[in-house]
Structures are given as C-alpha cells and as structure tokens.
PDB file of C-alpha atoms and ligand atoms in Angstrom:
ATOM      1  CA  MET A   5      72.950 -24.808 148.743  1.00  0.00           C
ATOM      2  CA  SER A   6      72.488 -26.275 145.054  1.00  0.00           C
ATOM      3  CA  ARG A   7      75.771 -26.391 144.052  1.00  0.00           C
ATOM      4  CA  ASP A   8      77.211 -28.950 146.461  1.00  0.00           C
ATOM      5  CA  LEU A   9      74.223 -31.157 145.041  1.00  0.00           C
ATOM      6  CA  PHE A  10      75.632 -30.403 141.505  1.00  0.00           C
ATOM      7  CA  GLU A  11      78.772 -31.548 142.766  1.00  0.00           C
ATOM      8  CA  ALA A  12      78.059 -34.628 143.458  1.00  0.00           C
ATOM      9  CA  ALA A  13      75.667 -35.297 140.330  1.00  0.00           C
ATOM     10  CA  ARG A  14      78.753 -34.354 138.891  1.00  0.00           C
ATOM     11  CA  ALA A  15      80.838 -36.689 140.213  1.00  0.00           C
ATOM     12  CA  ALA A  16      78.307 -39.574 139.772  1.00  0.00           C
ATOM     13  CA  MET A  17      78.645 -38.801 136.038  1.00  0.00           C
ATOM     14  CA  GLY A  18      82.045 -39.590 136.780  1.00  0.00           C
ATOM     15  CA  HIS A  19      81.517 -43.053 137.426  1.00  0.00           C
ATOM     16  CA  ALA A  20      78.791 -43.455 134.328  1.00  0.00           C
ATOM     17  CA  TYR A  21      78.901 -46.416 132.196  1.00  0.00           C
ATOM     18  CA  ALA A  22      78.266 -45.596 128.625  1.00  0.00           C
ATOM     19  CA  PRO A  23      80.130 -47.255 126.266  1.00  0.00           C
ATOM     20  CA  TYR A  24      77.417 -47.182 123.683  1.00  0.00           C
ATOM     21  CA  SER A  25      75.673 -43.874 123.781  1.00  0.00           C
ATOM     22  CA  LYS A  26      79.181 -41.974 125.043  1.00  0.00           C
ATOM     23  CA  PHE A  27      76.736 -40.249 127.284  1.00  0.00           C
ATOM     24  CA  PRO A  28      77.260 -39.754 130.761  1.00  0.00           C
ATOM     25  CA  VAL A  29      74.919 -38.574 132.479  1.00  0.00           C
ATOM     26  CA  GLY A  30      74.759 -37.939 136.916  1.00  0.00           C
ATOM     27  CA  ALA A  31      72.093 -37.285 139.251  1.00  0.00           C
ATOM     28  CA  ALA A  32      71.546 -36.278 142.708  1.00  0.00           C
ATOM     29  CA  ILE A  33      69.005 -36.384 145.342  1.00  0.00           C
ATOM     30  CA  ARG A  34      68.819 -34.419 148.715  1.00  0.00           C
ATOM     31  CA  THR A  35      66.177 -35.425 151.560  1.00  0.00           C
ATOM     32  CA  GLU A  36      65.003 -32.552 153.559  1.00  0.00           C
ATOM     33  CA  ASP A  37      67.285 -33.981 156.100  1.00  0.00           C
ATOM     34  CA  GLY A  38      69.936 -33.526 154.091  1.00  0.00           C
ATOM     35  CA  LYS A  39      71.144 -37.023 152.679  1.00  0.00           C
ATOM     36  CA  VAL A  40      72.383 -37.072 149.471  1.00  0.00           C
ATOM     37  CA  PHE A  41      72.057 -40.099 147.189  1.00  0.00           C
ATOM     38  CA  ALA A  42      74.023 -40.204 143.671  1.00  0.00           C
ATOM     39  CA  GLY A  43      73.590 -41.937 140.706  1.00  0.00           C
ATOM     40  CA  CYS A  44      75.256 -42.632 136.946  1.00  0.00           C
ATOM     41  CA  ASN A  45      73.426 -44.345 133.424  1.00  0.00           C
ATOM     42  CA  ILE A  46      74.757 -47.580 133.264  1.00  0.00           C
ATOM     43  CA  GLU A  47      74.194 -49.104 129.625  1.00  0.00           C
ATOM     44  CA  ILE A  48      74.124 -52.866 128.405  1.00  0.00           C
ATOM     45  CA  ALA A  49      75.047 -53.922 125.366  1.00  0.00           C
ATOM     46  CA  SER A  50      71.409 -55.353 124.933  1.00  0.00           C
ATOM     47  CA  TYR A  51      70.383 -51.535 124.607  1.00  0.00           C
ATOM     48  CA  PRO A  52      67.079 -51.667 126.122  1.00  0.00           C
ATOM     49  CA  GLU A  53      68.231 -53.020 129.569  1.00  0.00           C
ATOM     50  CA  GLY A  54      70.318 -49.947 130.410  1.00  0.00           C
ATOM     51  CA  TRP A  55      68.925 -47.406 132.784  1.00  0.00           C
ATOM     52  CA  CYS A  56      69.340 -44.225 133.302  1.00  0.00           C
ATOM     53  CA  ALA A  57      71.299 -41.689 135.765  1.00  0.00           C
ATOM     54  CA  GLU A  58      68.586 -40.857 137.998  1.00  0.00           C
ATOM     55  CA  THR A  59      67.098 -44.281 138.350  1.00  0.00           C
ATOM     56  CA  THR A  60      70.222 -45.412 139.983  1.00  0.00           C
ATOM     57  CA  ALA A  61      69.722 -42.276 142.333  1.00  0.00           C
ATOM     58  CA  LEU A  62      66.395 -43.562 143.162  1.00  0.00           C
ATOM     59  CA  SER A  63      67.947 -46.950 143.442  1.00  0.00           C
ATOM     60  CA  HIS A  64      70.300 -45.953 146.287  1.00  0.00           C
ATOM     61  CA  TYR A  65      67.634 -43.422 147.549  1.00  0.00           C
ATOM     62  CA  VAL A  66      65.314 -46.116 148.724  1.00  0.00           C
ATOM     63  CA  MET A  67      68.217 -48.368 149.834  1.00  0.00           C
ATOM     64  CA  GLY A  68      69.618 -45.133 152.239  1.00  0.00           C
ATOM     65  CA  GLY A  69      65.975 -45.528 153.730  1.00  0.00           C
ATOM     66  CA  GLY A  70      64.220 -42.701 151.875  1.00  0.00           C
ATOM     67  CA  GLY A  71      62.897 -39.608 153.246  1.00  0.00           C
ATOM     68  CA  ARG A  72      61.166 -36.616 151.627  1.00  0.00           C
ATOM     69  CA  ILE A  73      63.301 -35.637 148.792  1.00  0.00           C
ATOM     70  CA  GLY A  74      63.746 -31.998 148.632  1.00  0.00           C
ATOM     71  CA  GLU A  75      65.921 -31.737 145.862  1.00  0.00           C
ATOM     72  CA  ILE A  76      67.326 -33.461 142.435  1.00  0.00           C
ATOM     73  CA  ALA A  77      70.122 -32.346 140.245  1.00  0.00           C
ATOM     74  CA  VAL A  78      70.783 -33.948 136.678  1.00  0.00           C
ATOM     75  CA  ILE A  79      73.965 -33.173 134.606  1.00  0.00           C
ATOM     76  CA  ALA A  80      75.082 -34.681 131.350  1.00  0.00           C
ATOM     77  CA  GLU A  81      78.346 -33.501 130.037  1.00  0.00           C
ATOM     78  CA  ARG A  82      77.410 -33.185 126.331  1.00  0.00           C
ATOM     79  CA  MET A  83      74.457 -31.392 126.714  1.00  0.00           C
ATOM     80  CA  PRO A  84      74.457 -27.915 127.869  1.00  0.00           C
ATOM     81  CA  ARG A  85      70.707 -28.308 130.012  1.00  0.00           C
ATOM     82  CA  ILE A  86      69.003 -32.174 130.339  1.00  0.00           C
ATOM     83  CA  THR A  87      65.790 -32.560 131.251  1.00  0.00           C
ATOM     84  CA  PRO A  88      65.362 -35.692 132.604  1.00  0.00           C
ATOM     85  CA  CYS A  89      63.406 -38.615 130.508  1.00  0.00           C
ATOM     86  CA  GLY A  90      60.108 -39.290 130.670  1.00  0.00           C
ATOM     87  CA  GLY A  91      60.298 -42.436 132.217  1.00  0.00           C
ATOM     88  CA  CYS A  92      62.510 -40.827 135.161  1.00  0.00           C
ATOM     89  CA  ARG A  93      60.119 -38.031 135.519  1.00  0.00           C
ATOM     90  CA  GLN A  94      57.427 -40.534 136.613  1.00  0.00           C
ATOM     91  CA  ARG A  95      60.187 -42.895 138.904  1.00  0.00           C
ATOM     92  CA  LEU A  96      60.572 -39.257 140.690  1.00  0.00           C
ATOM     93  CA  ALA A  97      57.508 -38.531 141.046  1.00  0.00           C
ATOM     94  CA  GLU A  98      57.034 -41.683 142.382  1.00  0.00           C
ATOM     95  CA  PHE A  99      59.107 -40.329 145.685  1.00  0.00           C
ATOM     96  CA  ALA A 100      59.134 -36.894 145.005  1.00  0.00           C
ATOM     97  CA  GLY A 101      56.751 -34.142 145.275  1.00  0.00           C
ATOM     98  CA  PRO A 102      55.357 -31.832 142.866  1.00  0.00           C
ATOM     99  CA  ASP A 103      57.299 -29.026 144.632  1.00  0.00           C
ATOM    100  CA  ALA A 104      60.912 -30.927 144.351  1.00  0.00           C
ATOM    101  CA  LYS A 105      63.035 -28.434 142.876  1.00  0.00           C
ATOM    102  CA  LEU A 106      64.854 -29.678 140.042  1.00  0.00           C
ATOM    103  CA  TYR A 107      68.304 -28.130 139.484  1.00  0.00           C
ATOM    104  CA  LEU A 108      68.994 -28.837 135.682  1.00  0.00           C
ATOM    105  CA  CYS A 109      72.922 -28.402 135.093  1.00  0.00           C
ATOM    106  CA  ASP A 110      75.766 -27.956 132.791  1.00  0.00           C
ATOM    107  CA  ALA A 111      79.245 -28.696 133.069  1.00  0.00           C
ATOM    108  CA  THR A 112      79.931 -25.450 135.362  1.00  0.00           C
ATOM    109  CA  GLY A 113      76.952 -25.429 137.433  1.00  0.00           C
ATOM    110  CA  VAL A 114      73.018 -25.189 137.550  1.00  0.00           C
ATOM    111  CA  VAL A 115      71.383 -23.442 134.508  1.00  0.00           C
ATOM    112  CA  GLU A 116      67.736 -23.814 135.587  1.00  0.00           C
ATOM    113  CA  THR A 117      65.758 -24.590 138.320  1.00  0.00           C
ATOM    114  CA  VAL A 118      62.552 -26.188 137.812  1.00  0.00           C
ATOM    115  CA  ARG A 119      59.599 -27.789 139.868  1.00  0.00           C
ATOM    116  CA  LEU A 120      59.455 -31.255 139.471  1.00  0.00           C
ATOM    117  CA  GLY A 121      55.423 -30.733 138.831  1.00  0.00           C
ATOM    118  CA  ASP A 122      55.825 -28.622 136.082  1.00  0.00           C
ATOM    119  CA  LEU A 123      57.401 -30.829 134.181  1.00  0.00           C
ATOM    120  CA  LEU A 124      55.235 -33.914 134.592  1.00  0.00           C
ATOM    121  CA  PRO A 125      51.892 -32.417 134.669  1.00  0.00           C
ATOM    122  CA  HIS A 126      49.355 -34.935 134.910  1.00  0.00           C
ATOM    123  CA  GLY A 127      51.467 -37.779 135.478  1.00  0.00           C
ATOM    124  CA  PHE A 128      50.235 -40.986 136.499  1.00  0.00           C
ATOM    125  CA  ARG A 129      49.414 -41.573 140.009  1.00  0.00           C
ATOM    126  CA  GLY A 130      49.227 -44.668 141.365  1.00  0.00           C
ATOM    127  CA  ASP A 131      47.496 -43.306 144.578  1.00  0.00           C
ATOM    128  CA  ILE A 132      44.005 -45.950 143.694  1.00  0.00           C
ATOM    129  CA  LEU A 133      46.176 -48.904 143.482  1.00  0.00           C
ATOM    130  CA  LYS A 134      47.710 -48.742 146.848  1.00  0.00           C
TER     131      LYS A 134
HETATM  132  N1  LIG B 226      70.254 -40.823 130.270  1.00  0.00           N
HETATM  133  C1  LIG B 226      69.752 -40.640 131.394  1.00  0.00           C
HETATM  134  O1  LIG B 226      70.997 -41.038 132.398  1.00  0.00           O
HETATM  135  N2  LIG B 226      68.984 -39.553 131.890  1.00  0.00           N
HETATM  136  C2  LIG B 226      67.988 -39.006 130.966  1.00  0.00           C
HETATM  137  O2  LIG B 226      67.104 -38.430 131.987  1.00  0.00           O
HETATM  138  C3  LIG B 226      68.103 -39.651 129.772  1.00  0.00           C
HETATM  139  C4  LIG B 226      68.948 -39.945 129.187  1.00  0.00           C
HETATM  140  C5  LIG B 226      71.024 -41.741 129.536  1.00  0.00           C
HETATM  141  C6  LIG B 226      70.402 -43.211 129.146  1.00  0.00           C
HETATM  142  C7  LIG B 226      72.007 -43.377 128.183  1.00  0.00           C
HETATM  143  O3  LIG B 226      72.531 -44.332 128.588  1.00  0.00           O
HETATM  144  C8  LIG B 226      71.893 -42.257 127.019  1.00  0.00           C
HETATM  145  O4  LIG B 226      71.546 -40.892 128.393  1.00  0.00           O
HETATM  146  C9  LIG B 226      71.429 -41.351 126.434  1.00  0.00           C
HETATM  147  O5  LIG B 226      70.210 -41.961 125.976  1.00  0.00           O
END
C-alpha cells in the first residue's frame, strides 16, 4: 500500500518549482477513505515566500474535503531520506493524528516508516484556541 503513495509523492516532485535551491521535494497524503493529495515545493525569488511540498499537499487535502489522514509520503531527490521540516511537522499535525504513518523515501521507495507523533513530540496544540 505504501508503494503507490511513494509513487504519488515522486510524481509530485516532478512538478517542483525549485529554481533557487534546486532541491525538488514531493509529498503525498492519503486519507483513511482512500483519497490521495500530492504536492511539491514552490520557491519564490523573495526566498521566505516559498513553501514546502507538504504544505502544497495539505492545501489540496483541505480543498479536496479533508478526512482522516492515515499515511503521508515525502521524498527529495537529493536526499536519501528526507524528514519534514519543523514547520511542516506542525502543519501535518494540525490535520493528522500522532498515529499517522509517515513514509520517508528515497528515489527507489520507502526507506523508513515513522509515526507522526514520534517526529513531533510535545508539539503545540491549538485545542484551547477553538
Ligand atoms: N522543503 C520541503 O519542501 N519540505 C521539507 O520538509 C523541507 C524543505 C523545500 C523547501 C525549499 O524549497 C527546499 O526544500 C530547500 O529547503
């Protein structure tokens, strides 16, 4: 099951707009009811304005109606096993529970599977803000 999500992330990486870092990244999210939302990183000449692949995937997820997130795959062609940046861990944790599976990938497939909760222990929780 993880293979097709890896392939969705890899295909998304092909759309990366990363002319400044030359560091294409792809991400794919699957909801428990089987919907897949993918994204790539998008860079802007004013560097801080760019954003990560996971963020693009989350945008598609929200616009696609959301749902319970079961799995997430991330890949960067220049890194043997990318882990999401701190900001993206927090963004993913906004919508995915701590037991969501995170597939860390290289160019050939899933290298390691971790729980989102293990990547963001003691993350900020917004429950009290609601
Ligand atoms: N990047 C991601 O897309 N996801 C991450 O989790 C880490 C970094 C992107 C942002 C930027 O376009 C490039 O990788 C180099 O930092």
